[in-house]
mmCIF file of C-alpha atoms in Angstrom:
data_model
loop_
_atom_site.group_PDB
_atom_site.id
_atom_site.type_symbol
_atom_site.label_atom_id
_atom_site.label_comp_id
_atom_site.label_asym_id
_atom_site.label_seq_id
_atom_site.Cartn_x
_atom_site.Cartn_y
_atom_site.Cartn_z
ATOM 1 C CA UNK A 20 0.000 0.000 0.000
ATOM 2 C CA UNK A 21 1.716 3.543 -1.025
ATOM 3 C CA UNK A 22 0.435 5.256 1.804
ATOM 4 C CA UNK A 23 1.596 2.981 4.517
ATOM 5 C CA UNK A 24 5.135 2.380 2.910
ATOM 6 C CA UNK A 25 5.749 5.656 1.130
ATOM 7 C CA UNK A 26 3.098 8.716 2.242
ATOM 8 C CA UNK A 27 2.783 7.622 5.948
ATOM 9 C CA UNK A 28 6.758 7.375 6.831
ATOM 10 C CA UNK A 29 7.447 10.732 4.445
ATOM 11 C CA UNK A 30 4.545 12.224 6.796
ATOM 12 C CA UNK A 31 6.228 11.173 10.388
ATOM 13 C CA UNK A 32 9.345 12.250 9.700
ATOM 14 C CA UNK A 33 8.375 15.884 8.554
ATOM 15 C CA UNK A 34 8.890 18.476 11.200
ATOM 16 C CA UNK A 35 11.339 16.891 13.139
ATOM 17 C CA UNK A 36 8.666 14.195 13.623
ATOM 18 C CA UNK A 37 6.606 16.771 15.920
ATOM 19 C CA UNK A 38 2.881 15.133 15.092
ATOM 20 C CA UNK A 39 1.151 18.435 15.444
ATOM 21 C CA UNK A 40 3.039 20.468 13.030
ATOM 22 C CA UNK A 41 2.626 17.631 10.494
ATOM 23 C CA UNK A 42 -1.156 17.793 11.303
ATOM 24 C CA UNK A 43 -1.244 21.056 10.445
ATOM 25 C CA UNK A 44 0.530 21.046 7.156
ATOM 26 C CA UNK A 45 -1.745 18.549 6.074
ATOM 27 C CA UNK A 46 -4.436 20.452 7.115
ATOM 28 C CA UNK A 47 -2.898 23.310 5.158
ATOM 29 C CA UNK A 48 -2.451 20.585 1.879
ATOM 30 C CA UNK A 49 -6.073 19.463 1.800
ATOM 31 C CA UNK A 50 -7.590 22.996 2.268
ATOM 32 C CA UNK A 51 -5.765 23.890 -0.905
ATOM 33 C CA UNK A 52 -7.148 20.885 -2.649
ATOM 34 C CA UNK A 53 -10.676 21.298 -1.772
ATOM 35 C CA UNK A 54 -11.338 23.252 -4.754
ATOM 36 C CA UNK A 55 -10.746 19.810 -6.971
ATOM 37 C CA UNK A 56 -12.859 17.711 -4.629
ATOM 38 C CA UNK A 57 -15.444 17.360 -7.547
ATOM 39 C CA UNK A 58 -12.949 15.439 -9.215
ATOM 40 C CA UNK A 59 -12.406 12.759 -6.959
ATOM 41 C CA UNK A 60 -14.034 9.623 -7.538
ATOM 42 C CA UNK A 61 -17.194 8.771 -5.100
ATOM 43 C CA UNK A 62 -17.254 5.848 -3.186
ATOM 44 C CA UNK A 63 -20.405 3.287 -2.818
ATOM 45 C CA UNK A 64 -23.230 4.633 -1.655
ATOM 46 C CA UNK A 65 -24.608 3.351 1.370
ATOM 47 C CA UNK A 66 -27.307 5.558 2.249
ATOM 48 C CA UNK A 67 -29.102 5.638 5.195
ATOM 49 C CA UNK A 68 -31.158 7.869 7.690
ATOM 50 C CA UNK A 69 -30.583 8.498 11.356
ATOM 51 C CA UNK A 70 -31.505 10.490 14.033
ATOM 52 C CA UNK A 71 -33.743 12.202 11.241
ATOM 53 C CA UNK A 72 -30.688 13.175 8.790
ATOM 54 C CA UNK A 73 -29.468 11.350 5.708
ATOM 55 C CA UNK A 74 -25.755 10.236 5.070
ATOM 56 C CA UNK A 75 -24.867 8.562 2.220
ATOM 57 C CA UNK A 76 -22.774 6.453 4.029
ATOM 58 C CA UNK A 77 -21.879 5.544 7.439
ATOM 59 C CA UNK A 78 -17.909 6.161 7.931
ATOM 60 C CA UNK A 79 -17.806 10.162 9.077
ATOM 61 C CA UNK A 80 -14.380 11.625 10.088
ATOM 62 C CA UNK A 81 -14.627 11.867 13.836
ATOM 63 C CA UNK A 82 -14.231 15.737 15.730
ATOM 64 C CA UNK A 83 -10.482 17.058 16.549
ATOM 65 C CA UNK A 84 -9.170 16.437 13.092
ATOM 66 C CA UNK A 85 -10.331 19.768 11.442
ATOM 67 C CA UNK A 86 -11.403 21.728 14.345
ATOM 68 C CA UNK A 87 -11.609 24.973 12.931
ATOM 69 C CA UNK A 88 -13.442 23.420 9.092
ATOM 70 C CA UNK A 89 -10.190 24.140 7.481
ATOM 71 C CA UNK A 90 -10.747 21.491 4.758
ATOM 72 C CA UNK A 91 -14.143 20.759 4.786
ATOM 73 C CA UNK A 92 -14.927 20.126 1.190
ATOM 74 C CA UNK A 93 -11.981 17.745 1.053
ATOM 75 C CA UNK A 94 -13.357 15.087 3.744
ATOM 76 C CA UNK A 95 -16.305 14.633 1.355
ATOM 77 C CA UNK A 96 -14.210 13.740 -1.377
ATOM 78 C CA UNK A 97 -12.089 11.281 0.238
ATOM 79 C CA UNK A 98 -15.114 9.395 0.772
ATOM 80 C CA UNK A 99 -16.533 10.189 4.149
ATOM 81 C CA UNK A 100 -20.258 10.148 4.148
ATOM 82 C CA UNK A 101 -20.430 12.890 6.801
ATOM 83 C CA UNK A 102 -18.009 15.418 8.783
ATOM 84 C CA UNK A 103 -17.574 16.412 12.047
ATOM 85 C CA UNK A 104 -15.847 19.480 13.125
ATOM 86 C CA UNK A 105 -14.894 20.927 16.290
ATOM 87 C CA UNK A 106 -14.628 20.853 19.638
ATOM 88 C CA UNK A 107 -15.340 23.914 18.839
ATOM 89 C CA UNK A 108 -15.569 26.678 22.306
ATOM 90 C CA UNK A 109 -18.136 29.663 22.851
ATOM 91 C CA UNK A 110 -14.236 31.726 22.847
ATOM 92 C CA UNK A 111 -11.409 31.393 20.928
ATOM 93 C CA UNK A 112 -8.519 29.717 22.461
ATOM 94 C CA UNK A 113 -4.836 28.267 22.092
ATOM 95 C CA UNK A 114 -5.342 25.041 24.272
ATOM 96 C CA UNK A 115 -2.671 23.929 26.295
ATOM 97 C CA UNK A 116 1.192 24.336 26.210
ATOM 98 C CA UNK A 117 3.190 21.894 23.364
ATOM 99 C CA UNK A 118 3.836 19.375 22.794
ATOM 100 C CA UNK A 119 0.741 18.038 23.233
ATOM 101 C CA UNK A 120 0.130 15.415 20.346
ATOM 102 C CA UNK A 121 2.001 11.963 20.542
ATOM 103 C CA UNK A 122 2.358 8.984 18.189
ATOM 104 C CA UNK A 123 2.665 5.394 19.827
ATOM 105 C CA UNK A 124 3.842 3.998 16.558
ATOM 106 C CA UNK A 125 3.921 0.312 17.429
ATOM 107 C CA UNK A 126 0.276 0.652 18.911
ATOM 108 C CA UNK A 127 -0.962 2.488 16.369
ATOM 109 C CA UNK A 128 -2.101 4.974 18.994
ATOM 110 C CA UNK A 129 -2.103 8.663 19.448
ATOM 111 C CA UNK A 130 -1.799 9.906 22.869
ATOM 112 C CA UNK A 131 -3.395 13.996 23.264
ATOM 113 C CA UNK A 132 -3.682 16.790 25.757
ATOM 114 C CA UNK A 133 -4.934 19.277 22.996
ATOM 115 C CA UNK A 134 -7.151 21.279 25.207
ATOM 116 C CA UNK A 135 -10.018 22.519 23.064
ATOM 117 C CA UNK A 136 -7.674 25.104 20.773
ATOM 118 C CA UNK A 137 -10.088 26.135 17.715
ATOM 119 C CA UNK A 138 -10.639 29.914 16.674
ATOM 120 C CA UNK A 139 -13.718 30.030 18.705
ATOM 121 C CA UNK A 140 -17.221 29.742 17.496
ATOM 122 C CA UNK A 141 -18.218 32.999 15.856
ATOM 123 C CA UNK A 142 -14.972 32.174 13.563
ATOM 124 C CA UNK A 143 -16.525 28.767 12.870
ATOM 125 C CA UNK A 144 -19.785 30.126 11.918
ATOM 126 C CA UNK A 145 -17.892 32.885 9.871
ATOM 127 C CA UNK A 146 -15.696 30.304 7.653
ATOM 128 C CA UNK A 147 -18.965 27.982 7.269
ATOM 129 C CA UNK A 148 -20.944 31.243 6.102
ATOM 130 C CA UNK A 149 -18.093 31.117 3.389
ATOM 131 C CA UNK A 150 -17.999 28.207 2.728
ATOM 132 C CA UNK A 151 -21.841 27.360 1.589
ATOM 133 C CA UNK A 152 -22.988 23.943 0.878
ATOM 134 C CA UNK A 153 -20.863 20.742 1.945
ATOM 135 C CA UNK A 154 -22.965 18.190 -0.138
ATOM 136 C CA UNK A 155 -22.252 15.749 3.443
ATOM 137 C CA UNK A 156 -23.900 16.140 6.559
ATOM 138 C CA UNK A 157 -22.288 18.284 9.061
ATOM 139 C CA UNK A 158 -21.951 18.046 12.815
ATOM 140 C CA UNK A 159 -20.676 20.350 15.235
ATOM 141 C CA UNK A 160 -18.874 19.180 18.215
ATOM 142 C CA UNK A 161 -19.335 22.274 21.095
ATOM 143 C CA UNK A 162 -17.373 21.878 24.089
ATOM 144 C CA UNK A 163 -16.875 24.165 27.375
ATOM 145 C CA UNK A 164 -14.302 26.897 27.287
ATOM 146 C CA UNK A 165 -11.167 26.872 29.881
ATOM 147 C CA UNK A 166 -11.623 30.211 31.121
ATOM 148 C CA UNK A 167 -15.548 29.358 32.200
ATOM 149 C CA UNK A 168 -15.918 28.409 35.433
ATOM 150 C CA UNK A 169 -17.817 24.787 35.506
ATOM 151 C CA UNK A 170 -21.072 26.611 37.252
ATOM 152 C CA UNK A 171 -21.198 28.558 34.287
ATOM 153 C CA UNK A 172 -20.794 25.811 31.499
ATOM 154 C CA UNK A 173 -24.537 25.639 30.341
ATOM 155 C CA UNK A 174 -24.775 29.264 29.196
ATOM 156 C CA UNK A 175 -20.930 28.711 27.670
ATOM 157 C CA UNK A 176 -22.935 26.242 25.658
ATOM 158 C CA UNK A 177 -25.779 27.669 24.586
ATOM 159 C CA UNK A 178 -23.824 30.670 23.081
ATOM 160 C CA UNK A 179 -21.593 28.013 20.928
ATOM 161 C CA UNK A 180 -25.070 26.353 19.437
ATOM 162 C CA UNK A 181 -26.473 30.000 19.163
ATOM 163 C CA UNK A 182 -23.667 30.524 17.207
ATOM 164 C CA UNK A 183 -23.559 27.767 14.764
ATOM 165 C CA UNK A 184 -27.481 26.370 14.796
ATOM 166 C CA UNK A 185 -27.762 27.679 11.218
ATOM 167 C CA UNK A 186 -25.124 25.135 9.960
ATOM 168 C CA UNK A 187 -25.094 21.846 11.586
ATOM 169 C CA UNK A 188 -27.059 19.156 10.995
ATOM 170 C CA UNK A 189 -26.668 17.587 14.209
ATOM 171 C CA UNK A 190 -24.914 18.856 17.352
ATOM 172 C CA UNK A 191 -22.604 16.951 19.398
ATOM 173 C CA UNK A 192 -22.012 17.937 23.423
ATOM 174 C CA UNK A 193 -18.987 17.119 24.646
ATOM 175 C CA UNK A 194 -18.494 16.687 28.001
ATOM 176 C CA UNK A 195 -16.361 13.784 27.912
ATOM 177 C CA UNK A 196 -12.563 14.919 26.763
ATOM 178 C CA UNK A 197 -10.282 14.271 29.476
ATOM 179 C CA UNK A 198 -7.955 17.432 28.521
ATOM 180 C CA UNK A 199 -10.292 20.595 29.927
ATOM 181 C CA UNK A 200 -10.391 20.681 33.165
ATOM 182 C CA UNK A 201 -13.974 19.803 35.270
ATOM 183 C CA UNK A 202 -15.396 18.840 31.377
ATOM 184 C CA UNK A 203 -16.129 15.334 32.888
ATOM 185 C CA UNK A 204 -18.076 16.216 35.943
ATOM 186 C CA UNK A 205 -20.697 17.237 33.262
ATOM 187 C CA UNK A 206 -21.308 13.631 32.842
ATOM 188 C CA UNK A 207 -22.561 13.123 36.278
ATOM 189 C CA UNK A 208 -26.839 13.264 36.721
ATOM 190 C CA UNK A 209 -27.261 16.320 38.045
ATOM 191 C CA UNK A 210 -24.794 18.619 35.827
ATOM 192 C CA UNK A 211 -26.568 16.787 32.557
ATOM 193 C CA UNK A 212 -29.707 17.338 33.259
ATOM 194 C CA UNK A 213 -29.145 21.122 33.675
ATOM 195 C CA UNK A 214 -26.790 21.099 30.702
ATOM 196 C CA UNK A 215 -29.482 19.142 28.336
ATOM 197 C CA UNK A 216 -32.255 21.484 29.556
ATOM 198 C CA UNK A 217 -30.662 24.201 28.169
ATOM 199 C CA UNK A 218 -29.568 23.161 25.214
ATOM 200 C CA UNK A 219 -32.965 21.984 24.676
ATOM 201 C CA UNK A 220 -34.411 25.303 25.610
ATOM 202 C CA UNK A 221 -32.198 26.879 23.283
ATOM 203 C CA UNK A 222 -32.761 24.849 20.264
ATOM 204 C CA UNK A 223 -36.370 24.759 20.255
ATOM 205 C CA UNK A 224 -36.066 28.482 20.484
ATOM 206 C CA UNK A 225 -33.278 28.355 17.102
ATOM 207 C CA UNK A 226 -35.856 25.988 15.235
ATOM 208 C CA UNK A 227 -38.746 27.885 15.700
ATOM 209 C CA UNK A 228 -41.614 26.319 14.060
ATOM 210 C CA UNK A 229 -39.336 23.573 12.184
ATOM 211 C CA UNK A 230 -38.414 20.696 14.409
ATOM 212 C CA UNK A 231 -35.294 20.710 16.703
ATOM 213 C CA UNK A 232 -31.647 19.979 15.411
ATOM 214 C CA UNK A 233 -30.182 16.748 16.822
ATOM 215 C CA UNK A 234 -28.345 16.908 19.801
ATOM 216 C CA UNK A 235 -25.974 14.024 20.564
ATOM 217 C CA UNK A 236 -23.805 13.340 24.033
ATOM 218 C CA UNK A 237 -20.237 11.980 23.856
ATOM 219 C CA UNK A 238 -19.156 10.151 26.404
ATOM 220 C CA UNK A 239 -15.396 9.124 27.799
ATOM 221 C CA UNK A 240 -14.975 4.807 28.074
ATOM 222 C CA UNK A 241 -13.814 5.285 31.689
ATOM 223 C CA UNK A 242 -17.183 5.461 32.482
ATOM 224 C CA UNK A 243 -18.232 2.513 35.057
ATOM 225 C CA UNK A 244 -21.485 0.502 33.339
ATOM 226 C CA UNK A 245 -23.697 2.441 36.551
ATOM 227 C CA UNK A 246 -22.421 5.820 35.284
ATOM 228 C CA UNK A 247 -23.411 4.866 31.772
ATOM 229 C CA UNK A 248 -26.833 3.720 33.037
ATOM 230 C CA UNK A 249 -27.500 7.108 34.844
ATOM 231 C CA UNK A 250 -26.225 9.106 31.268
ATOM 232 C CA UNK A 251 -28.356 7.211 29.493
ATOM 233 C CA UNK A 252 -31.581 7.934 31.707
ATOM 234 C CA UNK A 253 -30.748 11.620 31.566
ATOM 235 C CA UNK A 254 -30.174 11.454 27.706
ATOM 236 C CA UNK A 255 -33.801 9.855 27.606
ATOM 237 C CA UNK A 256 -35.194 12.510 29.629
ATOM 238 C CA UNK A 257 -34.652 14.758 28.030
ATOM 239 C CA UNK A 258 -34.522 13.543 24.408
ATOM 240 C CA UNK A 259 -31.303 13.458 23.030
ATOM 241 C CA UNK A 260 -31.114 12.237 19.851
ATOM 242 C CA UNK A 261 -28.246 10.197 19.836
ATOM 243 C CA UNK A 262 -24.826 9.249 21.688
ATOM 244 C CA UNK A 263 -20.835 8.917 20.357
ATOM 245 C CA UNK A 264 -19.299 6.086 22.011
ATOM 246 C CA UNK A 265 -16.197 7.140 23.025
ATOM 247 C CA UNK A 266 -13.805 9.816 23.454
ATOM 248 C CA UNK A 267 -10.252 9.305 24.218
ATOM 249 C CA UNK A 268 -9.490 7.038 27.746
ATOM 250 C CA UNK A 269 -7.160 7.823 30.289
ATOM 251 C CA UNK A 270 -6.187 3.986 30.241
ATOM 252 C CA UNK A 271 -2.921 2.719 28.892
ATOM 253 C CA UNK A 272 -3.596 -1.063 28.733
ATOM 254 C CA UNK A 273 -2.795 -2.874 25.555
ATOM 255 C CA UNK A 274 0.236 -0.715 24.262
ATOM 256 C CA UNK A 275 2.910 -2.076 22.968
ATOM 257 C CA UNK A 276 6.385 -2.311 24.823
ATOM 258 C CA UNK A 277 8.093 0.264 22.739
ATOM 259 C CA UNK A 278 5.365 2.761 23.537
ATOM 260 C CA UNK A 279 5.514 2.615 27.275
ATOM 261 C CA UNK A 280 7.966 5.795 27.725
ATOM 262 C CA UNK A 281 5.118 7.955 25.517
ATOM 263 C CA UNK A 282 2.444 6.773 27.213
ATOM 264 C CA UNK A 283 3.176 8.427 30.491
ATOM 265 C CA UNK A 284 2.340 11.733 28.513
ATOM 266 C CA UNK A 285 -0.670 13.485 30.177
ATOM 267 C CA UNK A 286 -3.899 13.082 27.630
ATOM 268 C CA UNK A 287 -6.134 10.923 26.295
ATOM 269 C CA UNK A 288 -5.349 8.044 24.071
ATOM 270 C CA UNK A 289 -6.847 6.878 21.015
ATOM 271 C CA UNK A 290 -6.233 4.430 18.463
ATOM 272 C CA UNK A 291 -6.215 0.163 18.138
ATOM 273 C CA UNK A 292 -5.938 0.160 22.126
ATOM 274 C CA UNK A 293 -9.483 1.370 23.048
ATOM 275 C CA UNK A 294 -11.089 -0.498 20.081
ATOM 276 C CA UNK A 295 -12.441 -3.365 22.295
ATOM 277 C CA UNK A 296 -13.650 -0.848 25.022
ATOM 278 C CA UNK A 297 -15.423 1.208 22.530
ATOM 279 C CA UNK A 298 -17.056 -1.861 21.426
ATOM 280 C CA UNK A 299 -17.736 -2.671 25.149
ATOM 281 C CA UNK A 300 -19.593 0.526 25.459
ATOM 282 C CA UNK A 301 -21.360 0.161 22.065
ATOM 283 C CA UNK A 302 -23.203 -2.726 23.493
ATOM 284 C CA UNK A 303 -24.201 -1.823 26.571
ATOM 285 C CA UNK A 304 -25.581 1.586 25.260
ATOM 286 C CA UNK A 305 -27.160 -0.529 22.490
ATOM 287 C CA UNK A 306 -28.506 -3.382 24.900
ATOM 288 C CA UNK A 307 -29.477 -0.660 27.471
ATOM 289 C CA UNK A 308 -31.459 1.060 24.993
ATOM 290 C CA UNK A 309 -33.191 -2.038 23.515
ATOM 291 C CA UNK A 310 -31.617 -0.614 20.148
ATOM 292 C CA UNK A 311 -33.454 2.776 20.115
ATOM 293 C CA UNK A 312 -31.013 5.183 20.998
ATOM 294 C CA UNK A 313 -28.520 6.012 17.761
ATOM 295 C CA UNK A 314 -25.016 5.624 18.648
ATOM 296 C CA UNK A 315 -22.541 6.712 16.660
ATOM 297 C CA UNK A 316 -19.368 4.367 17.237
ATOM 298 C CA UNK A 317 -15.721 5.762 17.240
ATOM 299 C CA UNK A 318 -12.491 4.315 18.389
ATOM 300 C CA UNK A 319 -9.800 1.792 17.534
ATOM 301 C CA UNK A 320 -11.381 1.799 14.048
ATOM 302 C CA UNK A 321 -8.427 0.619 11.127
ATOM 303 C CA UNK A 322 -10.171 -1.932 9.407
ATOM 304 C CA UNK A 323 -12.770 -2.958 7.368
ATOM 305 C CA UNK A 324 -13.498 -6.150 10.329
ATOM 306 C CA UNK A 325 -12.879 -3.376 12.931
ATOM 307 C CA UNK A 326 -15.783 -1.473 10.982
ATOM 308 C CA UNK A 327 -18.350 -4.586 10.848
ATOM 309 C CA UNK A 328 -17.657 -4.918 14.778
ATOM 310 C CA UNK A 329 -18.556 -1.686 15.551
ATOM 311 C CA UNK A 330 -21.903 -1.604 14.127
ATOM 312 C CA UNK A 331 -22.720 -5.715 15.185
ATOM 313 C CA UNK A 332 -22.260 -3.947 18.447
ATOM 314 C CA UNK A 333 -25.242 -1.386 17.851
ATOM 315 C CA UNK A 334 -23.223 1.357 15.808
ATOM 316 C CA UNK A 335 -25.780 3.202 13.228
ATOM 317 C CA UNK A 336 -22.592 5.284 11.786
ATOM 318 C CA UNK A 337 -19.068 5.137 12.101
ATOM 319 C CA UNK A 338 -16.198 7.767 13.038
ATOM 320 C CA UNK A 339 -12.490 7.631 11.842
ATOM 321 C CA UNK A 340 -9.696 9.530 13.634
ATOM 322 C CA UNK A 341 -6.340 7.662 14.299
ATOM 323 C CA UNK A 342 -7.311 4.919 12.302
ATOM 324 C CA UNK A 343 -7.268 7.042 9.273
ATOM 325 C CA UNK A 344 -3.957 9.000 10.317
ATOM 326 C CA UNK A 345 -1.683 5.506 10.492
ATOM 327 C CA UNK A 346 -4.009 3.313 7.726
ATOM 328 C CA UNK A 347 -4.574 6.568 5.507
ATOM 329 C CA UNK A 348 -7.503 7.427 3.070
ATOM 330 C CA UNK A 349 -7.764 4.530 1.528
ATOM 331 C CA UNK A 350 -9.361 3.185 4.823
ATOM 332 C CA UNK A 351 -12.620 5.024 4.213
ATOM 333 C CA UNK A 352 -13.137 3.373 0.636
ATOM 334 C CA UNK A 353 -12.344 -0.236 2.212
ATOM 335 C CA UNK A 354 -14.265 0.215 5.181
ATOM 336 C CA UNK A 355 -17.794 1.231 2.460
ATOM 337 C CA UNK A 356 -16.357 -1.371 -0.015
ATOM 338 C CA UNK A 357 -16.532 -4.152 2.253
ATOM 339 C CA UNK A 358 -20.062 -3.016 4.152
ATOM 340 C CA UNK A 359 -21.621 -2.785 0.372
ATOM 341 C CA UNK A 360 -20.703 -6.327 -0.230
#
């Protein structure tokens, strides 16, 4: 495969091997490229409708690869049947000190401590103004900003999806990244429920007389089942539309040997590692839920197989994020390929 033996090792060696700088330039290559996205060759079509919204296929490019909607129209192209961008926060901000992004080559991991940094949300909602018509679905991933004290996170919030209503299609809260600090106390009953009653509030106010935008939880795999349980009541409760199983985990089981010196960075790690908890929390959410509840399944995802388990768990769509920065874009067009036939 050229992008595993030639792209991928050109790639990791750029920038003195720093991960983030490389991340950026890419960034940087497939904004410039976007223009030509017409061009590219579609993949199969594997429509389907969920939470209310149609994708023409289920493998979407999971939130924290183009924060800021850099490259939107290029995601499309490569084959993804829907984007999601963010965390995006109600201010603008740099996230914390670098170096924060890590490859754990031999575990085909990333370990991160990116803190939220995006351009804030009225910039978001400025470059999508620009930007017009994605011909995917879009989601928004809205997160708290650092500088807002946890009391204050539900109007921090409602100002990002004031913000940005007019352009998602669906709306994911994130209270589950393990990089901002207090985001994960969010999870807990009491903090939800105020947090998903305002969000709520606000988007039935933003819809007006059309119906209300999805609105999707993420949640972290450290989670105990109980905690789950009592997310999933809340989520119920108050409607939500749909939940991402998982963020990043705090855990460090399953790396390999060579990787043990990286993973004592600070952050949360994604990649082959937390495929089988992902898949863990897939099922119970799906079981819990007697099926009902769309879940949108992310992590550990590098193959086509890794693709079928995900949804024989209960996964209605799919997300890529390390799994398509160590297999490369191909991965997107094997993953529908293989689900077609």
């Amino acid at each position: 495969m050229v992008y595993k033996s030639l792209v991928r090792p050109t790639l990791f060696r750029m920038h003195g091997g720093d991960a983030e700088r490389v991340h950026e330039t890419t960034l940087g290559i497939l904004s410039k490229v976007a223009p030509l996205a017409g061009v590219v060759k579609r993949r199969p079509r594997l429509e389907r409708t969920v939470f209310g919204v149609r994708f023409p296929n289920p493998v979407g490019l999971a939130a924290g690869l183009d924060k800021n909607g850099r490259a939107l129209p290029a995601w499309g192209a490569l084959g993804f049947g829907f984007v999601e961008v963010g965390t995006v926060t109600r201010h603008a901000q740099p996230g914390n000190p670098r170096p924060r992004l890590f490859r754990l080559r031999d575990s085909e991991a990333i370990v991160n401590r990116m803190g939220f940094n995006n351009d804030g949300a009225l910039e978001l909602a400025n470059r999508l103004d620009r930007l017009g018509p994605l011909g995917v679905p879009l989601g928004i991933s809205i997160g708290k900003s650092k500088v807002t004290p946890v009391e204050e996170a539900v109007e921090d919030y409602q100002a990002s999806l004031r913000a940005l209503y007019r352009h998602g299609d669906y709306f994911a809260v994130n209270i589950s990244s393990p990089n901002t600090p207090g985001l994960r106390s969010l999870q807990d009953r009491g903090a939800l429920t105020e947090l998903l009653a305002g969000l709520n509030g606000t988007a039935r106010d933003l819809a007006g007389s059309r119906p209300r935008k999805p609105i999707l939880v993420k949640i972290a795999p450290d989670l105990t089942d109980e905690a789950i349980a009592e997310v999933l009541e809340v989520c119920a409760a108050h409607e939500v539309s749909g939940l991402i199983a998982t963020n990043t985990t705090l855990s460090r089981d399953g790396l390999a040997p060579a990787d043990q010196a990286l993973a004592a960075e600070a952050g949360g790690l994604s990649g082959r590692p937390l495929a089988v908890r992902a898949r863990e929390v897939v099922r119970f959410v799906s079981r819990e839920t007697d099926g009902k509840l769309p879940i949108v399944g992310v992590g550990g995802i590098a193959s086509a197989d890794d693709a079928k388990a995900m949804l024989d768990a209960g996964a209605s769509l799919l997300q890529l994020y390390t799994g398509f920065i160590y297999e490369g874009p191909g991965l997107v067009g094997r993953i529908n390929r293989s689900l077609q036939r």
